[in-house]
Short mmCIF file of C-alpha atoms and ligand atoms in Angstrom, two decimals:
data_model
loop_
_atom_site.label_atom_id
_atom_site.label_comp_id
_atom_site.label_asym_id
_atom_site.label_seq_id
_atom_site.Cartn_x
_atom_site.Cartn_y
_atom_site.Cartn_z
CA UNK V 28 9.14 201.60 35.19
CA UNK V 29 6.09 200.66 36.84
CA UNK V 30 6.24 197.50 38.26
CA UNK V 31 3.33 195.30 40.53
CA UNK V 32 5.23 192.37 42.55
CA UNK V 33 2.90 189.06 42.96
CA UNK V 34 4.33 188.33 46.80
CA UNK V 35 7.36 190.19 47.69
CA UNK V 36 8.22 189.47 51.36
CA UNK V 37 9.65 185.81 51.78
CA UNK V 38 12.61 185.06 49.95
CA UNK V 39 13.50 185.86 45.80
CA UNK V 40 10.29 188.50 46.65
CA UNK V 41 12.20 190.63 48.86
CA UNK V 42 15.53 190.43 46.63
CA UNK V 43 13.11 191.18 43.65
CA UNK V 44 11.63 194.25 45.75
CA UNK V 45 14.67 195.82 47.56
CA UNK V 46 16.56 195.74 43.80
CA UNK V 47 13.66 197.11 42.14
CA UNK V 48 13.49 200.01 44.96
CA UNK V 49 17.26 200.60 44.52
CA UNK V 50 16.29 201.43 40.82
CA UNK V 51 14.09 204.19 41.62
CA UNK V 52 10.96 201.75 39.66
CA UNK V 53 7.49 202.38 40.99
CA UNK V 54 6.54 199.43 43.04
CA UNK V 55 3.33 197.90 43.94
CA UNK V 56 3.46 194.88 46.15
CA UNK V 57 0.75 192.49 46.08
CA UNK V 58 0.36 189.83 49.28
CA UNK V 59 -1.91 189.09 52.57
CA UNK V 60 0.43 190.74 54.16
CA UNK V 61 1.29 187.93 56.62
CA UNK V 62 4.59 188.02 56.63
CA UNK V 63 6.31 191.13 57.94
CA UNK V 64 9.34 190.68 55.49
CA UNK V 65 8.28 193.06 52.57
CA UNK V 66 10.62 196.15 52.39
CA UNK V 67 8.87 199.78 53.32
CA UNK V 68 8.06 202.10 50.83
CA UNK V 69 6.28 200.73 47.96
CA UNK V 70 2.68 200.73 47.68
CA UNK V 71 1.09 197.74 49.86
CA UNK V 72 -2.46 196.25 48.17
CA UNK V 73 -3.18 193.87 50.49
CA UNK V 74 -5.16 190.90 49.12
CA UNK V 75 -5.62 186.96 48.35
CA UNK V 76 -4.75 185.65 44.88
CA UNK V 77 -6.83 182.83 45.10
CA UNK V 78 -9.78 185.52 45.37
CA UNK V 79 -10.97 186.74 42.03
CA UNK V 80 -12.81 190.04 43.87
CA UNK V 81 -8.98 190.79 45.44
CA UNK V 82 -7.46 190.63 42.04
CA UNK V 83 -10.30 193.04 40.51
CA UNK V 84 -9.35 195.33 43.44
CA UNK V 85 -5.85 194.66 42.39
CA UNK V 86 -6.36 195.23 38.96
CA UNK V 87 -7.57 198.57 39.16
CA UNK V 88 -4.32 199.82 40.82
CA UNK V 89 -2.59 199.37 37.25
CA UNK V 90 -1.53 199.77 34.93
CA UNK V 91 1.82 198.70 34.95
CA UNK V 92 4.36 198.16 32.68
CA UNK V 93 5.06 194.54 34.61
CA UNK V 94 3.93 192.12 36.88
CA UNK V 95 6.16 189.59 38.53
CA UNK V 96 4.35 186.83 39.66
CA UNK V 97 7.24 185.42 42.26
CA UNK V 98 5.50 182.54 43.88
CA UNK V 99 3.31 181.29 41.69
CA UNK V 100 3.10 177.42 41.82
CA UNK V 101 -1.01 177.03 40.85
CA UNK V 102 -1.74 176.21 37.25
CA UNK V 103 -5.21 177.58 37.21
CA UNK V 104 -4.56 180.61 40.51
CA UNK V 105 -1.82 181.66 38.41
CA UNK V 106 -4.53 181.62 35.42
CA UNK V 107 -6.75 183.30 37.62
CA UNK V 108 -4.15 185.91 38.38
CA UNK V 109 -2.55 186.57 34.49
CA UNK V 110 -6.20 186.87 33.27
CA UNK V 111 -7.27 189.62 35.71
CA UNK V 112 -4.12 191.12 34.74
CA UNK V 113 -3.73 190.95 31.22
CA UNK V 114 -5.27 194.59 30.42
CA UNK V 115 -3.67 196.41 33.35
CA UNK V 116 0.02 195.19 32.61
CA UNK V 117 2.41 195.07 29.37
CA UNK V 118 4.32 191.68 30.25
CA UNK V 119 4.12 189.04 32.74
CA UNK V 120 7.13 187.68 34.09
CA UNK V 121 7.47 184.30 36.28
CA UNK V 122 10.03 182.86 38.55
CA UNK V 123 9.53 179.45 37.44
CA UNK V 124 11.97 176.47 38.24
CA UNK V 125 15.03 173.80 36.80
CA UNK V 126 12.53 171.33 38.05
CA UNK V 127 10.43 172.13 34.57
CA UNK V 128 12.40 170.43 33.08
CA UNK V 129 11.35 166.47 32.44
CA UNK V 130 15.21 165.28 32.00
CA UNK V 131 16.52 166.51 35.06
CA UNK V 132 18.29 166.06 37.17
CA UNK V 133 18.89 163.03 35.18
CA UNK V 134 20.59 164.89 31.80
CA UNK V 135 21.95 168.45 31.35
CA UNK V 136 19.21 171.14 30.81
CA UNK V 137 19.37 174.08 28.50
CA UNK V 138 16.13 176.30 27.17
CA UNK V 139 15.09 173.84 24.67
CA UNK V 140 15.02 170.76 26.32
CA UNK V 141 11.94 168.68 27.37
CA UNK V 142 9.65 170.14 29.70
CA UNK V 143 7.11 167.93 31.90
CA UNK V 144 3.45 168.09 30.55
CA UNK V 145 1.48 170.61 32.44
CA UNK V 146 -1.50 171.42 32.18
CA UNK V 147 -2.76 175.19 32.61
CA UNK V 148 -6.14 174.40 33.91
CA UNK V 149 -4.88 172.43 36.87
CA UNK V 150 -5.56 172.78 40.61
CA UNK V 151 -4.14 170.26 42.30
CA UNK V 152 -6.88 170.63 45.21
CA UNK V 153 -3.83 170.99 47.83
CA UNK V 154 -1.11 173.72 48.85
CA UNK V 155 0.96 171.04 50.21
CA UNK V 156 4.60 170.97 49.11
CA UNK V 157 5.22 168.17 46.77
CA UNK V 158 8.52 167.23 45.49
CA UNK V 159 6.99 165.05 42.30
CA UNK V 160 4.38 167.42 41.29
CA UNK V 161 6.25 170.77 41.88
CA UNK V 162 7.93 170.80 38.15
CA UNK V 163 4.64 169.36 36.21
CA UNK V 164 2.74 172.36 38.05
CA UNK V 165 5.23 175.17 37.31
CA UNK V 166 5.09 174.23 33.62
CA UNK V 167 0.91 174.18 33.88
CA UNK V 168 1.68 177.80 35.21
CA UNK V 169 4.08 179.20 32.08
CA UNK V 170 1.40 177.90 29.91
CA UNK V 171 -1.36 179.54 31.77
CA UNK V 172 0.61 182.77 31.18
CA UNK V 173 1.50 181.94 27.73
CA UNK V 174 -2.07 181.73 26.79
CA UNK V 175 -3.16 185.17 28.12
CA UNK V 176 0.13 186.96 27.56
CA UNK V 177 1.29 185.27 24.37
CA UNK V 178 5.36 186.55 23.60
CA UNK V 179 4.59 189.30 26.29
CA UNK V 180 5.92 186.68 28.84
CA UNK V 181 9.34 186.35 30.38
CA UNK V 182 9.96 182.86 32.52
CA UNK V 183 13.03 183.06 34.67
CA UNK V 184 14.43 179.06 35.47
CA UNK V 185 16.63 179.32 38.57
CA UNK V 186 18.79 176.01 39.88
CA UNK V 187 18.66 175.88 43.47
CA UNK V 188 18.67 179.80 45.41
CA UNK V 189 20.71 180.24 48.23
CA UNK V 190 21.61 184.00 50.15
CA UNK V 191 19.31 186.16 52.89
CA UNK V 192 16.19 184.81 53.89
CA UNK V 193 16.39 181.50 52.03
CA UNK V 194 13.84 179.19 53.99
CA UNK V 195 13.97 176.29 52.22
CA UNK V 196 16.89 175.48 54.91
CA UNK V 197 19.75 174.44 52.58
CA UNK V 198 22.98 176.89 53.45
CA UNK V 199 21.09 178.17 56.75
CA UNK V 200 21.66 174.43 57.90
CA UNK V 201 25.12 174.01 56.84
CA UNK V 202 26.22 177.33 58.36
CA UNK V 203 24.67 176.39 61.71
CA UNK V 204 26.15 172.73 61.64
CA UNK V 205 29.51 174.17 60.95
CA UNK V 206 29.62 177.01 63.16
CA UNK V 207 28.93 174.67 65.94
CA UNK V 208 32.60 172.53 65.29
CA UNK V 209 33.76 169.23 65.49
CA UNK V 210 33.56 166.78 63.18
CA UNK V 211 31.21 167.60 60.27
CA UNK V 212 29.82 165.28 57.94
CA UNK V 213 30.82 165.87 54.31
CA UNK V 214 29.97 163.86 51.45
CA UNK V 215 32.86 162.95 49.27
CA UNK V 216 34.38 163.97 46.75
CA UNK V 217 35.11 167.73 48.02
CA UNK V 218 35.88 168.30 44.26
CA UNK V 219 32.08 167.54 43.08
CA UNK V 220 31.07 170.25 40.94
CA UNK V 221 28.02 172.63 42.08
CA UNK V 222 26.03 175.66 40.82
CA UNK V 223 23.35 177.69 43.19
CA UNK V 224 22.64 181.10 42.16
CA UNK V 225 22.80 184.06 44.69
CA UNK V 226 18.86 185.42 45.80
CA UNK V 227 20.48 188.81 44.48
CA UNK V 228 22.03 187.77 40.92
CA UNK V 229 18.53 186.42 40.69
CA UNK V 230 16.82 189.52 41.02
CA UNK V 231 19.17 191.52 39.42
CA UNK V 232 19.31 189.58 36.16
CA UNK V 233 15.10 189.52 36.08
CA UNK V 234 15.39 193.44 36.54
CA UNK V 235 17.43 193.60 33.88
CA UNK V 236 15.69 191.47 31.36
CA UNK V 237 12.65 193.27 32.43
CA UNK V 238 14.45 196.87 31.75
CA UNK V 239 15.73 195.52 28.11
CA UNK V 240 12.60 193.84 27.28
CA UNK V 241 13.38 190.19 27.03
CA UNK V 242 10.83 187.53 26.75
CA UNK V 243 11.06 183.75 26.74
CA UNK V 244 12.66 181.33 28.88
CA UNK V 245 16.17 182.09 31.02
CA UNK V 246 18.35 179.22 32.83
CA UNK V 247 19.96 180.92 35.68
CA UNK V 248 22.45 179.16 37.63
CA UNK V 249 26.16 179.57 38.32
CA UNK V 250 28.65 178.72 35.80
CA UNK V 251 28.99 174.83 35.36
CA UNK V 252 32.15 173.46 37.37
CA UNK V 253 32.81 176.98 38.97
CA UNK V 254 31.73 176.31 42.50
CA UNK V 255 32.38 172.91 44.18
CA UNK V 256 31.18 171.35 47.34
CA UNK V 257 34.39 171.30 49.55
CA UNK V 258 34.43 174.98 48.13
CA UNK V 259 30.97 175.62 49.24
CA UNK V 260 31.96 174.19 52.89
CA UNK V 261 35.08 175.64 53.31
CA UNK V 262 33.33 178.81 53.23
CA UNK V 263 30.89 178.24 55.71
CA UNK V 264 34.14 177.41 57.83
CA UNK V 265 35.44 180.84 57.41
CA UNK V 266 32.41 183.39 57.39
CA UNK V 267 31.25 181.27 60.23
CA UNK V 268 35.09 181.39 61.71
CA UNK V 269 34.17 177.65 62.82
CA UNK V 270 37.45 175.16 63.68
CA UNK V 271 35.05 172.47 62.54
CA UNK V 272 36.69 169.45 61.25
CA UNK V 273 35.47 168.16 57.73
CA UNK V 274 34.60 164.02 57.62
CA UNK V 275 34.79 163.24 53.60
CA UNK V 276 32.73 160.10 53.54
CA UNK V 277 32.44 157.96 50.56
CA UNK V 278 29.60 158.77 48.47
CA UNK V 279 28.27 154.66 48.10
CA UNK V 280 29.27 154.09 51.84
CA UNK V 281 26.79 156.99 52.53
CA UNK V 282 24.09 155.71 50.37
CA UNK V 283 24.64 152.51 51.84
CA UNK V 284 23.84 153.60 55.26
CA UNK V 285 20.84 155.25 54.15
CA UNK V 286 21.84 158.71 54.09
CA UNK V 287 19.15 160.58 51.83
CA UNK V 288 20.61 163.17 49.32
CA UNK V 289 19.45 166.45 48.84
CA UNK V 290 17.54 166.93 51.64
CA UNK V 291 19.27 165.04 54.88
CA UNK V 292 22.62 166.12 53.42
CA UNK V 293 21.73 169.46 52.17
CA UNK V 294 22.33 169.90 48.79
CA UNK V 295 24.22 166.82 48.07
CA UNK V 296 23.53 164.83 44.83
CA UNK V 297 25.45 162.19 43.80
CA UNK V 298 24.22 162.70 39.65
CA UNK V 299 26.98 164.82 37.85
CA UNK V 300 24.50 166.07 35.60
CA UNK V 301 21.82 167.56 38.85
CA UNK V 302 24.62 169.99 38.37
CA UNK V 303 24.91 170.91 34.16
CA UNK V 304 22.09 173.35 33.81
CA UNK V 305 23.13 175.34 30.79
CA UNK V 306 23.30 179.11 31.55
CA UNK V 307 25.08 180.35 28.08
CA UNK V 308 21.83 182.00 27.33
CA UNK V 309 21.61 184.32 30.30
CA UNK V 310 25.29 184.83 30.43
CA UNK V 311 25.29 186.52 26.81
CA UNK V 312 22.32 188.47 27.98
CA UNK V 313 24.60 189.94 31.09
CA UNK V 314 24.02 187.18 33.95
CA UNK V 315 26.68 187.60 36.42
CA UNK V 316 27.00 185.52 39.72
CA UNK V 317 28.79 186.41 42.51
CA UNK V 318 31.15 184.44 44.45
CA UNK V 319 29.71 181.17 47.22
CA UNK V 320 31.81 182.80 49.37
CA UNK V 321 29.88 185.80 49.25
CA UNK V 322 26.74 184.69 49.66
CA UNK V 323 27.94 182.16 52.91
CA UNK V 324 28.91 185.46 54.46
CA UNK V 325 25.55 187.64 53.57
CA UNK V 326 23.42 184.76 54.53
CA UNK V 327 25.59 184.35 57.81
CA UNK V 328 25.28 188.13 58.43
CA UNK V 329 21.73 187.71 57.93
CA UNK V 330 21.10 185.26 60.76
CA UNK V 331 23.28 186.95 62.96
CA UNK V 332 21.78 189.51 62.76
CA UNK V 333 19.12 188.22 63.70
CA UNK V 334 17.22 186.44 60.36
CA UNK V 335 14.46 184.21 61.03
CA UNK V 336 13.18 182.30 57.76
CA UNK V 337 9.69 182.25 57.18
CA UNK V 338 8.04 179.25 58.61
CA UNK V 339 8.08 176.80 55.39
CA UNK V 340 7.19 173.07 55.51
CA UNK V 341 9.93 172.58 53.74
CA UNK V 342 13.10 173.79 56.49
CA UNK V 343 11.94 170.75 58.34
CA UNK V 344 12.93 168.33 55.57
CA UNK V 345 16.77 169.37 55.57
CA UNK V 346 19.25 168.18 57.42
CA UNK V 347 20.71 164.79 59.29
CA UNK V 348 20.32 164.91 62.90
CA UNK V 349 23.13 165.16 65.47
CA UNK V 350 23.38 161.36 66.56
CA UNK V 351 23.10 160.05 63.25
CA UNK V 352 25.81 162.31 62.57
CA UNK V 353 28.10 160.88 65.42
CA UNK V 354 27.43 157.42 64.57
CA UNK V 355 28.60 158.18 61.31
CA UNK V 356 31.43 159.75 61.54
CA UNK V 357 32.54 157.51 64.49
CA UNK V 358 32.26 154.56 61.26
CA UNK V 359 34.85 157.28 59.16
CA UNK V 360 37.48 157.94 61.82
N1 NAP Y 424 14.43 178.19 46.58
C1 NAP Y 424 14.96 177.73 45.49
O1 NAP Y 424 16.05 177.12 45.51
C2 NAP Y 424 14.27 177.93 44.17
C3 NAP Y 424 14.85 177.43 43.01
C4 NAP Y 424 14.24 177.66 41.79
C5 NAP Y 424 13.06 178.39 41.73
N2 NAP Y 424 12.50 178.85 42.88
C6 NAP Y 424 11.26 179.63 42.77
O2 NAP Y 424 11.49 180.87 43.45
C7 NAP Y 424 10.27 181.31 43.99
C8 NAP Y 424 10.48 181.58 45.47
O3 NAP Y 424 9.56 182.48 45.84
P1 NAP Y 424 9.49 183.07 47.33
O4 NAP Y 424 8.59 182.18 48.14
O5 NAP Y 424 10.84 183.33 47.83
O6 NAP Y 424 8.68 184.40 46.96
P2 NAP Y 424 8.32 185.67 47.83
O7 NAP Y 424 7.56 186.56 46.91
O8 NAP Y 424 9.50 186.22 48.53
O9 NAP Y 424 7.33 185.08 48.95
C9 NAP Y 424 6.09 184.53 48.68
C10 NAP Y 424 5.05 185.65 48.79
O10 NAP Y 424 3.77 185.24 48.42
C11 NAP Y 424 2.79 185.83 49.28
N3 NAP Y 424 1.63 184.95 49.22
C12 NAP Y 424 1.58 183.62 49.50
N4 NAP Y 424 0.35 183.14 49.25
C13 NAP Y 424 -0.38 184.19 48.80
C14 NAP Y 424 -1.73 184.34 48.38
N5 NAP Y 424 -2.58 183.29 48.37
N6 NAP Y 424 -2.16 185.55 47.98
C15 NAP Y 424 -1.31 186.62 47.99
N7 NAP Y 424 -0.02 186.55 48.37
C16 NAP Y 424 0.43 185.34 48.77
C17 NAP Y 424 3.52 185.87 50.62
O11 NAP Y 424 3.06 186.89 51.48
P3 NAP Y 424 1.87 186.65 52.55
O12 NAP Y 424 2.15 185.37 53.24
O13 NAP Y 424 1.94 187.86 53.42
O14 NAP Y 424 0.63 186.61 51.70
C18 NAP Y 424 4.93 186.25 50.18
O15 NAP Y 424 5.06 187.63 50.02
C19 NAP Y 424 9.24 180.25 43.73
O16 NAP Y 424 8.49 180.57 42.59
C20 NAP Y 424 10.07 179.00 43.47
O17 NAP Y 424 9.40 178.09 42.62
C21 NAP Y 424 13.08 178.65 44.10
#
């Protein structure tokens, strides 16, 4: 299998790369080579994807029999990109997003509900992270790729991504507030369902679709009402090996105070349904996910050892400081 990898060297990049080199595929990684993160050995084509002279240059590096576009979040770069690629690779394949979807988090998504309008044309004029227009884009981008690949496209939907190198700062910030003790803030009940996906079982299930030829849209998430909250603390309490104390506040009392979900308590959302993304789909076609615990400890391993995410304007967002903390839990106890 020869495969080119739009990106490769942040996050569900690198998990896409290192399980593509474990494979034995031929792999051609395609960034600016900024970031130092992208795994050794496949061949490196350094270049901009914004720049339509880079993507020639890319271009004649194919053919391939895929491209995985990994990043892309630019209706009409992402254009730019699938069009320069469409005679040098079979089938396009695109880590899009849940947040396609117009209903959520607001009803349970599966493949064939409502998606946002997008438009395939579109650039927004700014790179800036933007919470509202983030879904609305990605769906401008799988039309952009529908329209030069047709059916030779696969789109990959992932709930939220947790595991090595996440840098959007969700489990990075929980594991450091718990391995540092004492009281902890946790948003009641313990029992609320969850389902983030392992970086890993994400690249691993794109792999395989890739290898068996699938095409189309894929939810990928954990199973609904597997994982739960308390669940996901608790083990952040053990791979850290933390004596922290958990402080389940009231979910109302919180929102009463202010508290902001999702971002200043990390992954907390008080909607039952931000958590019923339909994964039946995937499942049948062989999506596996491993355990939270599992992917508390790799992602604790990972910054012991000495992980550093890559700088993203988005870490900044997550996470309640440590005197509104106090004050807050000094109102539970
Ligand atoms: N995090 C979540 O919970 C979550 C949930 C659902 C879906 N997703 C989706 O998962 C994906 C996450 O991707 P990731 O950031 O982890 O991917 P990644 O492939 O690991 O990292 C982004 C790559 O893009 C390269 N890059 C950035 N701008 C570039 C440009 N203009 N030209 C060429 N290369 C460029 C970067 O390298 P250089 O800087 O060296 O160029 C880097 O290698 C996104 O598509 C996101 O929508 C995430």
């Amino acid at each position: 299998m020869r495969i080119l990898i739009l990106g490769g060297s942040w996050f569900v990049g690198r998990a896409v790369v290192a399980d593509a080199i474990g494979r034995g595929w031929e792999v051609t990684l395609f960034n600016r080579g900024r970031s130092a993160g992208a795994p050794e050995g496949p061949l490196h084509v350094r270049g901009d994807w914004e720049r339509a002279a880079d993507l020639a240059r890319l271009a004649a590096h194919g053919p391939w029999d895929v491209v995985v576009d990994v990043a892309g979040a630019v209706p009409a770069v992402v254009r730019n990109v699938a069009r320069a690629l469409a005679s040098a690779a079979e089938r396009y394949v695109f880590m899009s997003t849940i947040s396609v979807y117009r209903d959520w988090p607001y009803q349970p998504v599966d493949e064939s509900s409502p998606l946002w309008d997008g438009d395939p044309d579109l650039d927004p004029g700014t790179r800036r992270w933007d919470p509202d227009a983030y879904g609305p884009l990605k769906v401008g981008c799988e039309l952009a790729i529908r329209r030069e690949f047709g059916d030779r496209a696969l789109f990959i939907r992932p709930h939220v991504i947790l595991g090595p190198g996440e840098y959007v700062g969700r489990l990075p910030w929980w594991l450091n507030r718990i391995s540092r003790g004492g009281h902890v803030l946790a948003p009641a009940p313990p029992g609320r369902a969850i389902q983030p996906v392992d970086v890993r079982d994400v690249a691993r299930f794109t792999l395989d679709m890739i290898a068996t030829n699938a095409t189309g849209p894929f939810n990928v998430a954990a199973p609904i009402g597997r994982d739960t909250f308390g669940g996901l603390l608790h083990a952040c309490r053990e791979v850290t090996g933390s004596t922290a104390e958990f402080v389940w506040a009231d979910e109302a009392w919180l929102a009463q105070q202010g508290v902001r979900e999702w971002t200043e308590i990390p992954l907390w959302r008080t909607l039952p349904t931000a958590w019923a993304m339909n994964t039946d789909k995937a499942r049948q076609a062989g999506l596996t996910c491993r355990s939270l615990q599992e992917t508390a400890a790799a992602t604790w391993h990972w910054l012991q050892g000495g992980g550093v995410p890559v700088a993203h304007e988005r870490f900044a967002e997550h996470g309640i400081s440590v005197e509104r903390e106090a004050e807050l839990v000094a109102a539970c106890l």
